[in-house]
GROMACS .gro file of C-alpha atoms in nm:
model
  128
    1UNK     CA    1  -0.784   1.763  -2.036
    2UNK     CA    2  -0.741   1.374  -2.093
    3UNK     CA    3  -0.897   1.055  -1.929
    4UNK     CA    4  -0.560   0.952  -1.745
    5UNK     CA    5  -0.513   1.341  -1.648
    6UNK     CA    6  -0.867   1.375  -1.490
    7UNK     CA    7  -0.865   1.040  -1.322
    8UNK     CA    8  -0.521   1.074  -1.164
    9UNK     CA    9  -0.598   1.280  -0.853
   10UNK     CA   10  -0.862   1.073  -0.713
   11UNK     CA   11  -0.672   0.745  -0.781
   12UNK     CA   12  -0.350   0.866  -0.655
   13UNK     CA   13  -0.535   1.046  -0.341
   14UNK     CA   14  -0.784   0.732  -0.254
   15UNK     CA   15  -0.476   0.514  -0.271
   16UNK     CA   16  -0.219   0.710  -0.111
   17UNK     CA   17  -0.485   0.771   0.226
   18UNK     CA   18  -0.586   0.415   0.252
   19UNK     CA   19  -0.248   0.302   0.213
   20UNK     CA   20  -0.130   0.591   0.486
   21UNK     CA   21  -0.389   0.444   0.746
   22UNK     CA   22  -0.113   0.132   0.805
   23UNK     CA   23   0.041   0.461   1.040
   24UNK     CA   24  -0.097   0.217   1.308
   25UNK     CA   25   0.132  -0.018   1.317
   26UNK     CA   26   0.356   0.249   1.389
   27UNK     CA   27   0.172   0.308   1.661
   28UNK     CA   28  -0.032   0.039   1.762
   29UNK     CA   29   0.219  -0.298   1.656
   30UNK     CA   30   0.085  -0.571   1.869
   31UNK     CA   31  -0.245  -0.487   1.782
   32UNK     CA   32  -0.127  -0.455   1.364
   33UNK     CA   33   0.103  -0.784   1.407
   34UNK     CA   34  -0.233  -0.924   1.547
   35UNK     CA   35  -0.526  -0.818   1.306
   36UNK     CA   36  -0.331  -0.881   0.979
   37UNK     CA   37  -0.091  -1.210   1.058
   38UNK     CA   38  -0.284  -1.398   1.417
   39UNK     CA   39   0.073  -1.323   1.572
   40UNK     CA   40   0.078  -1.201   1.922
   41UNK     CA   41   0.387  -1.097   2.095
   42UNK     CA   42   0.521  -0.848   2.316
   43UNK     CA   43   0.943  -0.871   2.210
   44UNK     CA   44   1.025  -0.539   2.131
   45UNK     CA   45   1.290  -0.617   1.828
   46UNK     CA   46   0.972  -0.774   1.609
   47UNK     CA   47   0.752  -0.477   1.753
   48UNK     CA   48   1.026  -0.220   1.600
   49UNK     CA   49   1.031  -0.446   1.282
   50UNK     CA   50   0.677  -0.416   1.287
   51UNK     CA   51   0.693  -0.053   1.323
   52UNK     CA   52   0.959   0.009   1.056
   53UNK     CA   53   0.690  -0.205   0.836
   54UNK     CA   54   0.422   0.056   0.921
   55UNK     CA   55   0.613   0.328   0.840
   56UNK     CA   56   0.745   0.196   0.490
   57UNK     CA   57   0.339   0.116   0.410
   58UNK     CA   58   0.285   0.458   0.507
   59UNK     CA   59   0.543   0.664   0.353
   60UNK     CA   60   0.420   0.507  -0.013
   61UNK     CA   61   0.103   0.617   0.098
   62UNK     CA   62   0.268   0.981   0.151
   63UNK     CA   63   0.378   0.976  -0.143
   64UNK     CA   64   0.080   0.898  -0.362
   65UNK     CA   65  -0.101   1.093  -0.193
   66UNK     CA   66   0.195   1.411  -0.245
   67UNK     CA   67   0.109   1.259  -0.620
   68UNK     CA   68  -0.219   1.354  -0.642
   69UNK     CA   69  -0.124   1.738  -0.573
   70UNK     CA   70   0.198   1.714  -0.758
   71UNK     CA   71   0.157   1.531  -1.141
   72UNK     CA   72   0.563   1.577  -1.163
   73UNK     CA   73   0.528   1.305  -0.898
   74UNK     CA   74   0.239   1.077  -1.018
   75UNK     CA   75   0.476   0.854  -1.279
   76UNK     CA   76   0.778   0.778  -0.965
   77UNK     CA   77   0.497   0.742  -0.738
   78UNK     CA   78   0.293   0.486  -0.930
   79UNK     CA   79   0.638   0.240  -1.012
   80UNK     CA   80   0.751   0.292  -0.647
   81UNK     CA   81   0.411   0.163  -0.537
   82UNK     CA   82   0.340  -0.117  -0.772
   83UNK     CA   83   0.688  -0.263  -0.697
   84UNK     CA   84   0.566  -0.232  -0.302
   85UNK     CA   85   0.240  -0.361  -0.363
   86UNK     CA   86   0.347  -0.650  -0.536
   87UNK     CA   87   0.613  -0.754  -0.275
   88UNK     CA   88   0.368  -0.759  -0.005
   89UNK     CA   89   0.121  -0.943  -0.238
   90UNK     CA   90   0.405  -1.226  -0.297
   91UNK     CA   91   0.491  -1.189   0.055
   92UNK     CA   92   0.173  -1.264   0.182
   93UNK     CA   93   0.096  -1.556  -0.071
   94UNK     CA   94   0.388  -1.729  -0.096
   95UNK     CA   95   0.479  -2.045   0.043
   96UNK     CA   96   0.352  -2.149   0.439
   97UNK     CA   97   0.145  -1.796   0.456
   98UNK     CA   98  -0.232  -1.958   0.491
   99UNK     CA   99  -0.241  -1.795   0.813
  100UNK     CA  100  -0.256  -1.441   0.703
  101UNK     CA  101  -0.604  -1.316   0.870
  102UNK     CA  102  -0.849  -1.140   0.721
  103UNK     CA  103  -0.732  -0.782   0.688
  104UNK     CA  104  -0.407  -0.930   0.563
  105UNK     CA  105  -0.639  -1.129   0.303
  106UNK     CA  106  -0.797  -0.745   0.242
  107UNK     CA  107  -0.475  -0.567   0.189
  108UNK     CA  108  -0.367  -0.832  -0.067
  109UNK     CA  109  -0.706  -0.762  -0.231
  110UNK     CA  110  -0.676  -0.397  -0.221
  111UNK     CA  111  -0.294  -0.409  -0.339
  112UNK     CA  112  -0.357  -0.595  -0.633
  113UNK     CA  113  -0.644  -0.327  -0.738
  114UNK     CA  114  -0.425  -0.035  -0.711
  115UNK     CA  115  -0.178  -0.217  -0.881
  116UNK     CA  116  -0.388  -0.272  -1.176
  117UNK     CA  117  -0.562   0.100  -1.173
  118UNK     CA  118  -0.148   0.228  -1.137
  119UNK     CA  119  -0.012   0.005  -1.408
  120UNK     CA  120  -0.302   0.094  -1.634
  121UNK     CA  121  -0.242   0.451  -1.608
  122UNK     CA  122   0.076   0.433  -1.688
  123UNK     CA  123   0.031   0.220  -1.968
  124UNK     CA  124  -0.223   0.494  -2.080
  125UNK     CA  125   0.033   0.798  -1.981
  126UNK     CA  126   0.252   0.640  -2.212
  127UNK     CA  127   0.048   0.551  -2.534
  128UNK     CA  128  -0.140   0.854  -2.506
   0.00000   0.00000   0.00000
């Protein structure tokens, strides 16, 4: 068994579980909006958007978690996670986003690390 095969279940499982934690935005969108971006609202439309955002991130986490156990999903899960996590990083760090709270900055760091690890895993898989 190669290193990429040995590491993959742990990489995909840990990244999946942590990413799946964004279910909090589905259950408590106002709290997630306040924690990650320092914004407060009771506008039903905005809270629905935050719920949708959290559901999308959690779905990515679920896919990564499934890929920990189903090797045939790993390449697709890695590409999907890399694309969505890079989009989040770009949006949080983009112009006018200096108000992101500590949690959002931690999420950016986590996402950059996961992107690097999944990217390295993909490259190692292709090269092998």
